[in-house]
Coordinates of C-alpha atoms in Angstrom, one line a residue:
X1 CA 144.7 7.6 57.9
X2 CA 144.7 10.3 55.8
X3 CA 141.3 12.2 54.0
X4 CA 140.7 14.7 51.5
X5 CA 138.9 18.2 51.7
X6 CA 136.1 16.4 49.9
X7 CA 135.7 14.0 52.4
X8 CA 135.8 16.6 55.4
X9 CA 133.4 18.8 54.1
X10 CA 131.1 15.9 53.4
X11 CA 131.2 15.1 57.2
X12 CA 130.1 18.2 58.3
X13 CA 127.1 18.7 56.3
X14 CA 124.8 17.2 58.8
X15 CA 125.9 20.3 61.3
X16 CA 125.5 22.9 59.2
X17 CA 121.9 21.8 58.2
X18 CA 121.5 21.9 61.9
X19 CA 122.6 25.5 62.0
X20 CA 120.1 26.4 59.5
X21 CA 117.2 25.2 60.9
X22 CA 118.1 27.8 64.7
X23 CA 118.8 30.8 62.5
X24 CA 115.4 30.1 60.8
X25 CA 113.5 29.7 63.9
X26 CA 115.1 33.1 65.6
X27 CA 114.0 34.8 62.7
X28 CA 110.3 33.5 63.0
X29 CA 110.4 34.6 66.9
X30 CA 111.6 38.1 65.8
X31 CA 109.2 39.0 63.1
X32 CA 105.9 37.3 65.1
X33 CA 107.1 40.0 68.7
X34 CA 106.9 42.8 66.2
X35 CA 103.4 41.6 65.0
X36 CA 102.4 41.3 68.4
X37 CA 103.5 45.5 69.3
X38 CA 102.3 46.8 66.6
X39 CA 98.2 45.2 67.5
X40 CA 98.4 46.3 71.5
X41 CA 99.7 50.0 70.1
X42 CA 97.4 50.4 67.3
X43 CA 99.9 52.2 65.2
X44 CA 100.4 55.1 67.9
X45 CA 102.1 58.2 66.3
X46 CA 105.4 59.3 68.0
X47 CA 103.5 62.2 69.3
X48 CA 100.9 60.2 71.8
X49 CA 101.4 58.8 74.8
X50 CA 98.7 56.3 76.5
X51 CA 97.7 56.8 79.9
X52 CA 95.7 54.6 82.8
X53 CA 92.6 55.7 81.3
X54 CA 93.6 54.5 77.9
X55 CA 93.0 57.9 76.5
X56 CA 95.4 59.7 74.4
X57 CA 97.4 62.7 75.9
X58 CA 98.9 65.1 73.2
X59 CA 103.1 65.6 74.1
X60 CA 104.3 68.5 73.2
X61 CA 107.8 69.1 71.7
X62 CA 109.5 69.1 75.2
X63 CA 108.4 66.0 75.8
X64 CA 106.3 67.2 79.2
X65 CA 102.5 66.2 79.4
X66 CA 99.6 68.5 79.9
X67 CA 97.5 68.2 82.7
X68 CA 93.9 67.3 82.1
X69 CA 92.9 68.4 85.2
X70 CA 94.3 71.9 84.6
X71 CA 91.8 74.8 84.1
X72 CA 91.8 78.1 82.6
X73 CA 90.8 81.8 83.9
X74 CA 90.4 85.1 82.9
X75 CA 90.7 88.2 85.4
X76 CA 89.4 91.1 84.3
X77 CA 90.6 94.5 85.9
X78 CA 87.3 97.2 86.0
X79 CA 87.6 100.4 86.5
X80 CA 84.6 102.8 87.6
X81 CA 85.5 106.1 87.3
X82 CA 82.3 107.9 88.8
X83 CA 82.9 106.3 92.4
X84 CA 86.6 105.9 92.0
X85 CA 86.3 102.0 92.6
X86 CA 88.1 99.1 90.5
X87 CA 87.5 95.2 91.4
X88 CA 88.9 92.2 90.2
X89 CA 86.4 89.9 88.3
X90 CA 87.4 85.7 87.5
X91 CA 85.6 83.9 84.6
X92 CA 86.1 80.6 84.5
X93 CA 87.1 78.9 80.9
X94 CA 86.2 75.7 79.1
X95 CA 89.6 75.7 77.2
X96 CA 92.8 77.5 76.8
X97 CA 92.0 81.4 76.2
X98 CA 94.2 83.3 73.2
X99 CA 95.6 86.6 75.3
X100 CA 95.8 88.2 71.4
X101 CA 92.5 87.2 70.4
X102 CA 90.4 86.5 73.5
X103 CA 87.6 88.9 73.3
X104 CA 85.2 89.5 76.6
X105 CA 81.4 89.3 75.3
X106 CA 79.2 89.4 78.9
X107 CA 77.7 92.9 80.2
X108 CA 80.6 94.8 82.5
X109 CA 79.6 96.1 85.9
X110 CA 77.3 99.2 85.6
X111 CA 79.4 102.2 84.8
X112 CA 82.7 100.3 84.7
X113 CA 84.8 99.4 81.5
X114 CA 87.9 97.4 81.3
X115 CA 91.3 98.1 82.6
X116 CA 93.7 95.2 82.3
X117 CA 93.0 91.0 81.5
X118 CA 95.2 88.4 82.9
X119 CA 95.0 85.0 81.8
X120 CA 95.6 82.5 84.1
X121 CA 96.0 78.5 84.3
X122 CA 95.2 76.2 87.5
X123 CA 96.0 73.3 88.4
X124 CA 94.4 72.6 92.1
X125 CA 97.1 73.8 94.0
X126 CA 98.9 76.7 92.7
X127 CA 97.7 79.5 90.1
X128 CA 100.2 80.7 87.4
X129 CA 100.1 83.9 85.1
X130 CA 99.8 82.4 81.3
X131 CA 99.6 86.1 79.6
X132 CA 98.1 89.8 79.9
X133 CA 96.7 92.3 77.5
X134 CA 96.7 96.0 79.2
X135 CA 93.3 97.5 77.6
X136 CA 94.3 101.2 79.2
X137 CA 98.0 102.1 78.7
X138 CA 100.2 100.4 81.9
X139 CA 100.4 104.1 83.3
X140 CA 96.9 104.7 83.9
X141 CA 96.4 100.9 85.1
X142 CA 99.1 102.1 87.9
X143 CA 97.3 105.2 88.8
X144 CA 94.2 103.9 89.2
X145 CA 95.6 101.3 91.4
X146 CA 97.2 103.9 93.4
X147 CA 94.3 106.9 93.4
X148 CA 91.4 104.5 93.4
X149 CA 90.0 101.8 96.1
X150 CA 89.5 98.6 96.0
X151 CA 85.5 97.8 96.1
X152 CA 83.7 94.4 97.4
X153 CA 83.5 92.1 94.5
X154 CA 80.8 92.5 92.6
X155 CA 77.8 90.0 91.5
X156 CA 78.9 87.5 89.2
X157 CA 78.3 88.5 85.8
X158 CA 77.2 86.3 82.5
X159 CA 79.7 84.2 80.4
X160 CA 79.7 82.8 77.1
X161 CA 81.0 79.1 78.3
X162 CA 79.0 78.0 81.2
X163 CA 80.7 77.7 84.7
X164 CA 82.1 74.3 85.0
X165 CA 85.2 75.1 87.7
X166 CA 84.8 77.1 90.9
X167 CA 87.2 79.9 90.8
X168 CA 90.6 78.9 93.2
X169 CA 90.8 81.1 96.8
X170 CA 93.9 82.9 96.5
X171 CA 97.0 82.3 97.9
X172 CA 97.0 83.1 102.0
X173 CA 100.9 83.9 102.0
X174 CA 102.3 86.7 100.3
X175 CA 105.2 85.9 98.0
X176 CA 108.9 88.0 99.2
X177 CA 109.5 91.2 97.1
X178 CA 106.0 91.4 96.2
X179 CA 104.4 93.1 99.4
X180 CA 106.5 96.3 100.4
X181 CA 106.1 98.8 103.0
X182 CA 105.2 102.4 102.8
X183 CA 107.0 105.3 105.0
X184 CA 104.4 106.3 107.2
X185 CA 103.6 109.9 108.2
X186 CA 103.2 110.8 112.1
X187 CA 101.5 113.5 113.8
X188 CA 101.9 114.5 117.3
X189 CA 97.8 115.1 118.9
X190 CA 96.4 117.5 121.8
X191 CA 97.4 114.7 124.4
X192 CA 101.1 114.3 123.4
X193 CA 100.5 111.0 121.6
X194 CA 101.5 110.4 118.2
X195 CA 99.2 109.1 115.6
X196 CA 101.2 107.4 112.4
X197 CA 99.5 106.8 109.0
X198 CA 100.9 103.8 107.0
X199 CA 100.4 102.5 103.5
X200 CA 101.9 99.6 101.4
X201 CA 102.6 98.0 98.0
X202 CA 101.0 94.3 96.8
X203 CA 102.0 93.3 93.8
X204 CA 99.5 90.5 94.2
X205 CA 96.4 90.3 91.8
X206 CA 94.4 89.1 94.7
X207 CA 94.3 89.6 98.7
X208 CA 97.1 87.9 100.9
X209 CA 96.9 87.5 104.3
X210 CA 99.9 87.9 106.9
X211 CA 99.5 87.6 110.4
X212 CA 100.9 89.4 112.9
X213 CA 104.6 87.6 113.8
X214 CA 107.9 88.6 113.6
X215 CA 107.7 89.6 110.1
X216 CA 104.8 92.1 111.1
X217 CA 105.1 94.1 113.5
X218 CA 105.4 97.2 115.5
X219 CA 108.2 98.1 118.1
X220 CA 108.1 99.8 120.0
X221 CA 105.1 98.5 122.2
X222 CA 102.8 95.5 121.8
X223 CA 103.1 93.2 118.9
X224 CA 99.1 93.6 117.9
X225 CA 98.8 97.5 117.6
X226 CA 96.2 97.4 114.7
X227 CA 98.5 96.5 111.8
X228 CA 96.5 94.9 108.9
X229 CA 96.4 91.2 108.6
X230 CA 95.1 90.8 104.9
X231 CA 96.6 93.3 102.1
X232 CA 94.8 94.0 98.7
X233 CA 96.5 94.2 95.5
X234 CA 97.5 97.9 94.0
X235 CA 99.3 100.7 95.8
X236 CA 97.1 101.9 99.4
X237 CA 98.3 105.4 100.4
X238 CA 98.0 106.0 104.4
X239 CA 95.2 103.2 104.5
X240 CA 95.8 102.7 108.5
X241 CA 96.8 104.4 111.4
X242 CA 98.7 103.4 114.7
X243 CA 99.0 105.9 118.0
X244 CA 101.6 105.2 119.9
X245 CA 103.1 107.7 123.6
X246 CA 104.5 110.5 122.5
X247 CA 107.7 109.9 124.5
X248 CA 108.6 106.9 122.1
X249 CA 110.7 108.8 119.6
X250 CA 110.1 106.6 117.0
X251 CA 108.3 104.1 115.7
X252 CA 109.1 100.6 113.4
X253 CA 107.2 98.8 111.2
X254 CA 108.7 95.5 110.3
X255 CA 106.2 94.2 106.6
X256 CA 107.8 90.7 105.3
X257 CA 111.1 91.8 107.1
X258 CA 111.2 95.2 105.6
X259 CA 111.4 98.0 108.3
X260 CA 109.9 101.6 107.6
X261 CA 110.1 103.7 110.7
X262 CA 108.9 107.6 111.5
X263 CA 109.3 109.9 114.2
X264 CA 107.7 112.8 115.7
X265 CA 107.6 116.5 113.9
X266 CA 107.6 119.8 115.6
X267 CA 104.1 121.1 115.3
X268 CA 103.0 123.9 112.3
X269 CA 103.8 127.2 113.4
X270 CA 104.3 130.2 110.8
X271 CA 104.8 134.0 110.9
X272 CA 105.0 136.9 108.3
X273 CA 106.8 139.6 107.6
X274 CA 105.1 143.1 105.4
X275 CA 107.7 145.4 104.4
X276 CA 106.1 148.7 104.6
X277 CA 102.9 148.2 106.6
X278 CA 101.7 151.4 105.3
X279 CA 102.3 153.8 102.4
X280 CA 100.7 156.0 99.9
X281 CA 99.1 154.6 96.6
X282 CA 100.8 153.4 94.2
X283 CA 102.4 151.1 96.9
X284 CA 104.9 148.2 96.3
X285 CA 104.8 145.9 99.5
X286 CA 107.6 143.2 100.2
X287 CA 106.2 139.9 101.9
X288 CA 108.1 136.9 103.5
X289 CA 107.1 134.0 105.5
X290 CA 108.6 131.7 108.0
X291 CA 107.4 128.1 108.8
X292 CA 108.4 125.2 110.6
X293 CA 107.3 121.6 110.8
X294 CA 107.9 120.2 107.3
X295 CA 109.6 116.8 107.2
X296 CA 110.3 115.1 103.5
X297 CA 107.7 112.8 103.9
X298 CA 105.1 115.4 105.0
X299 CA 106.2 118.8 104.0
X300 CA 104.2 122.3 104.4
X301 CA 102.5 123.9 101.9
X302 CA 100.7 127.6 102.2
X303 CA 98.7 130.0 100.7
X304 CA 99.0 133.7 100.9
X305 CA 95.5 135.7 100.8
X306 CA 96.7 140.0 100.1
X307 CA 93.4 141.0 101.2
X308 CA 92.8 143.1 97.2
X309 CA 91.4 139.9 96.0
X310 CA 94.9 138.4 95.1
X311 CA 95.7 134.7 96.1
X312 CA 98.6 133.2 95.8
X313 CA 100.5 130.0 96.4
X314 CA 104.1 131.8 95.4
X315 CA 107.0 130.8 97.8
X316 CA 110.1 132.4 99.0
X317 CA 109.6 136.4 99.4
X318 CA 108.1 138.2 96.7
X319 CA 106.3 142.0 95.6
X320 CA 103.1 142.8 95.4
X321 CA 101.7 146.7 94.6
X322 CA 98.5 148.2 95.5
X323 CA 97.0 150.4 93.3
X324 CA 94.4 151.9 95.7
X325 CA 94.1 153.1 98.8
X326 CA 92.4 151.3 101.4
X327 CA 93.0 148.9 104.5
X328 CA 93.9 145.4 103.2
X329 CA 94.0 142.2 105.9
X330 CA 97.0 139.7 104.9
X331 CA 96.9 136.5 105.9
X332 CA 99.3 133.2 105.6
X333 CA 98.2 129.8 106.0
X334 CA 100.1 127.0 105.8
X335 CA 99.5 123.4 106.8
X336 CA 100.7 119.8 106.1
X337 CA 98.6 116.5 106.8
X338 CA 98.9 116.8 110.7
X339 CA 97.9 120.1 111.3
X340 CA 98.1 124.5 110.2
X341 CA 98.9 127.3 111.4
X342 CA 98.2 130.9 110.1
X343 CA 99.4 134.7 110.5
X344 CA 97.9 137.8 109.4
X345 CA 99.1 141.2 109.1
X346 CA 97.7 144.9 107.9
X347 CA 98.3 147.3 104.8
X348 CA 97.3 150.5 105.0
X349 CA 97.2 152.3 101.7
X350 CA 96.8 156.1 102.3
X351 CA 96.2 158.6 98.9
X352 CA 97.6 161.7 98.9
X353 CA 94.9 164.0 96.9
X354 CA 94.0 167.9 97.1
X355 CA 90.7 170.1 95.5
X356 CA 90.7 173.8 94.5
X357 CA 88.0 176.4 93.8
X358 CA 88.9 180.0 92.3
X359 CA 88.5 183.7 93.2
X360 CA 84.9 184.4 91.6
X361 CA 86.1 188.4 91.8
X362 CA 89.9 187.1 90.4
X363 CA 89.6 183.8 88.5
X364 CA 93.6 183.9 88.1
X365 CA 93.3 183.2 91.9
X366 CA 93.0 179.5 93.3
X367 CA 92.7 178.5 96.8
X368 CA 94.2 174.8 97.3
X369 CA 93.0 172.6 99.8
X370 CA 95.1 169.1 100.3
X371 CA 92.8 166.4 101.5
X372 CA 95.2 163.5 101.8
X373 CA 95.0 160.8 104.3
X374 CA 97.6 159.5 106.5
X375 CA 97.9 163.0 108.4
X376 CA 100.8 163.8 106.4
X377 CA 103.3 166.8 108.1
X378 CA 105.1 168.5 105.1
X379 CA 103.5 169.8 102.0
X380 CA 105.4 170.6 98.7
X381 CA 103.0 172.7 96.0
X382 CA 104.3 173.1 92.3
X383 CA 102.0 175.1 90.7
X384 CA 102.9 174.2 87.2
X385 CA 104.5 178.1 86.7
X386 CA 107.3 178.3 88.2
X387 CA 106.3 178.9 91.9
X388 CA 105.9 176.6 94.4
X389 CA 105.1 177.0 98.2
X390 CA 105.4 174.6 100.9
X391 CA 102.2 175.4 102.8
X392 CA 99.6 173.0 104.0
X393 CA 97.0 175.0 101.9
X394 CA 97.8 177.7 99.4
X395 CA 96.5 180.3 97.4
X396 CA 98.4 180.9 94.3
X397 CA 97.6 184.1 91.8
X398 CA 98.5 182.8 88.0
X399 CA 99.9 185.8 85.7
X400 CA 98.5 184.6 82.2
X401 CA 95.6 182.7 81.7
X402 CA 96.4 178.4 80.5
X403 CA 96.2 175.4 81.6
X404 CA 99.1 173.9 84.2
X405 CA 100.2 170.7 85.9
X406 CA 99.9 171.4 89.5
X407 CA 101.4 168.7 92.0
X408 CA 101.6 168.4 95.6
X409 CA 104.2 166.1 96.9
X410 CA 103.4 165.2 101.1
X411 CA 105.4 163.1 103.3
X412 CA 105.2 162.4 107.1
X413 CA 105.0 158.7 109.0
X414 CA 103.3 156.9 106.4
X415 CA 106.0 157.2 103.9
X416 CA 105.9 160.1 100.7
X417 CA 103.0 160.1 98.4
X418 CA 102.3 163.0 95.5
X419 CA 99.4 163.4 92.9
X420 CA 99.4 165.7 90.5
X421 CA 96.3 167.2 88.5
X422 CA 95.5 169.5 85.5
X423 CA 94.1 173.2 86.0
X424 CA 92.4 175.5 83.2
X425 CA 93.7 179.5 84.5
X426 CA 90.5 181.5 82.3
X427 CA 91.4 184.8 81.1

């Protein structure tokens, strides 16, 4: 039985009407889910988020959320230069501080102004560093750090915002690389014992305690020897001290697994040497010193005192000339942070010197007298005229009236000294 295309396609109407009619209804299902989204969303932006609370929570552009619960803090570094003190002050914020434009408006501690401000975020378990603005140049905020000590904090001072967090106990373990050791210097006392000074480096902003354990401790000895438990933030120069027998050579300090160590020194002695000890005025005098017990860590310094009024703090040997006679003490001292020592020496200065008087019946005749010191034993006269005479004390007979140079030039244990003086011969 045969058909034509007519009579097919007539037969299959009734299907395709039924096709219709499920394309039509997946269409209405589509278009009434979307209606349903869009009135539980309320036409939320691609920027928001909703959270249990059904509040909003801004997303930034890496897609992380911010913390409500997060608050903000500003630490303030003060400096008191009368007492040499600087504390750490917190003051809690309502919202996120600018470091560029955050400007501190309450009254600073008596006497104290502003070194550094750090600006920090917490989140109720750990405190992070969001920013710092350095008020004095970062080379004076490291020397007051280092010359100054840390003071108890002071009372709590007026904000702008009011308090609304408590301000978060700092951290009880110190972070590795950020507390460091400091060479210690030893010094050996009357007993024999040796007494060691240490100090140490926190790069903290806030105390950190560390017990006593394998990463701190002393050896030789017993563990607990007075080591510090809780270290401040800032440099601490020889801030405690540790004796230990004097027959224990040396002595380790292990500080988050870094080891310093010292040993004994030989105790301060010094002596000096004066080259002449004696001498007639003008005298040019040589002086020395030798020392012992200087180490790198605690080396000697010394002080010469040449007895005219002259102090010194020259090193290595060195000239000094008197210009006067007289009986100078010189003495040396020399000392390092254990202990000194000191030597002294003499300088005699002697003057060689003479007087005359003339003849009142023959005033071309002069009697000279030498009165120089040092009990000199040979005497040279030039009498300005050509003579001269090698007596103690002369009498010379001038042949023309003038003036002359007359100098006497004496020598004996003391060295040589001359002078040399100005006579009127009346006719």
């Amino acid at each position: 039985m045969a058909y034509d295309i007519k009579d097919v396609r007539t037969a299959m109407d009734p299907v395709d009407n039924q096709y219709h009619i499920v394309l039509i209804i997946i269409l209405i299902s589509l278009i009434i889910a979307a209606g349903i989204s869009v009135l539980f969303t309320g036409g939320q932006g691609p920027g928001e988020t909703l959270n249990l609370s059904g509040s909003l929570v801004e997303q930034d552009s890496t897609g992380q959320k911010e913390d409500p619960a997060e608050t903000w803090i500003v630490r303030i570094l003060w400096v008191d230069d009368q007492n040499r003190t600087y504390s750490f002050q917190d003051y809690p914020q309502d919202t996120k501080p600018d470091p560029k434009s955050y400007t501190f408006t309450g009254d600073p501690p008596p006497g104290a102004q502003a070194a550094m401000i750090r600006f920090l975020s917490w989140d109720g378990s750990t405190e992070r560093t969001q920013g710092a603005r350095y008020i004095m140049d970062p080379d004076s905020v490291t020397a007051v750090l280092n010359r100054y000590t840390l003071m108890a904090r002071l009372s709590p001072l007026p904000t702008t915002t009011p308090v609304t967090t408590n301000t978060p106990a700092p951290s009880g373990t110190p972070i590795p690389g950020m507390l460091i050791p400091e060479s210690g210097v030893v010094c050996r006392n009357a007993d024999g014992s040796c007494t060691a000074r240490f100090g140490y480096t926190s790069r903290h902003d806030h105390p950190v305690s560390l017990p006593v354990s394998d990463m701190n401790r002393f050896y030789p000895g017993e563990p607990d020897r007075g080591q510090p438990v809780v270290f401040m933030p800032g440099i601490h120069h020889d801030v405690f001290s540790v004796t230990y027998p004097g027959d224990a050579t040396n002595l380790v300090w292990f500080l988050m697994d870094k080891q310093v160590s010292v040993g004994t020194v030989p105790r301060v002695n010094t002596s000096i040497m004066i080259e002449p000890i004696s001498g007639y005025a003008p005298l040019e005098v040589r002086f020395s010193e030798r020392s012992t017990g200087s180490v790198p860590n605690n080396p000697l310094a010394g002080t010469w005192n040449l007895g005219d009024g002259t102090i010194t703090s020259i090193t290595g040997p060195f000239y000094h000339r008197y210009e006067y006679p007289g009986r100078y003490t010189v003495s040396y001292t020399v000392s390092n942070a254990c202990s000194q020592a000191r030597d002294s020496g003499v300088v005699t200065v002697y003057q060689a010197s003479y007087t005359w008087d003339t003849d009142p019946k023959n005033p071309a005749t002069v009697r000279f007298s030498c009165t120089s010191t040092g009990d000199p034993s040979v005497w040279f006269w030039d009498f300005g005229d050509g003579y001269t005479s090698w007596e103690q004390n002369p009498v010379h007979t001038y042949q023309r009236a003038g003036t002359y140079q007359v100098g006497l030039t004496i020598s004996g244990q003391h060295g040589k000294g001359s002078v040399v003086h100005t006579i009127s011969v009346p006719s």
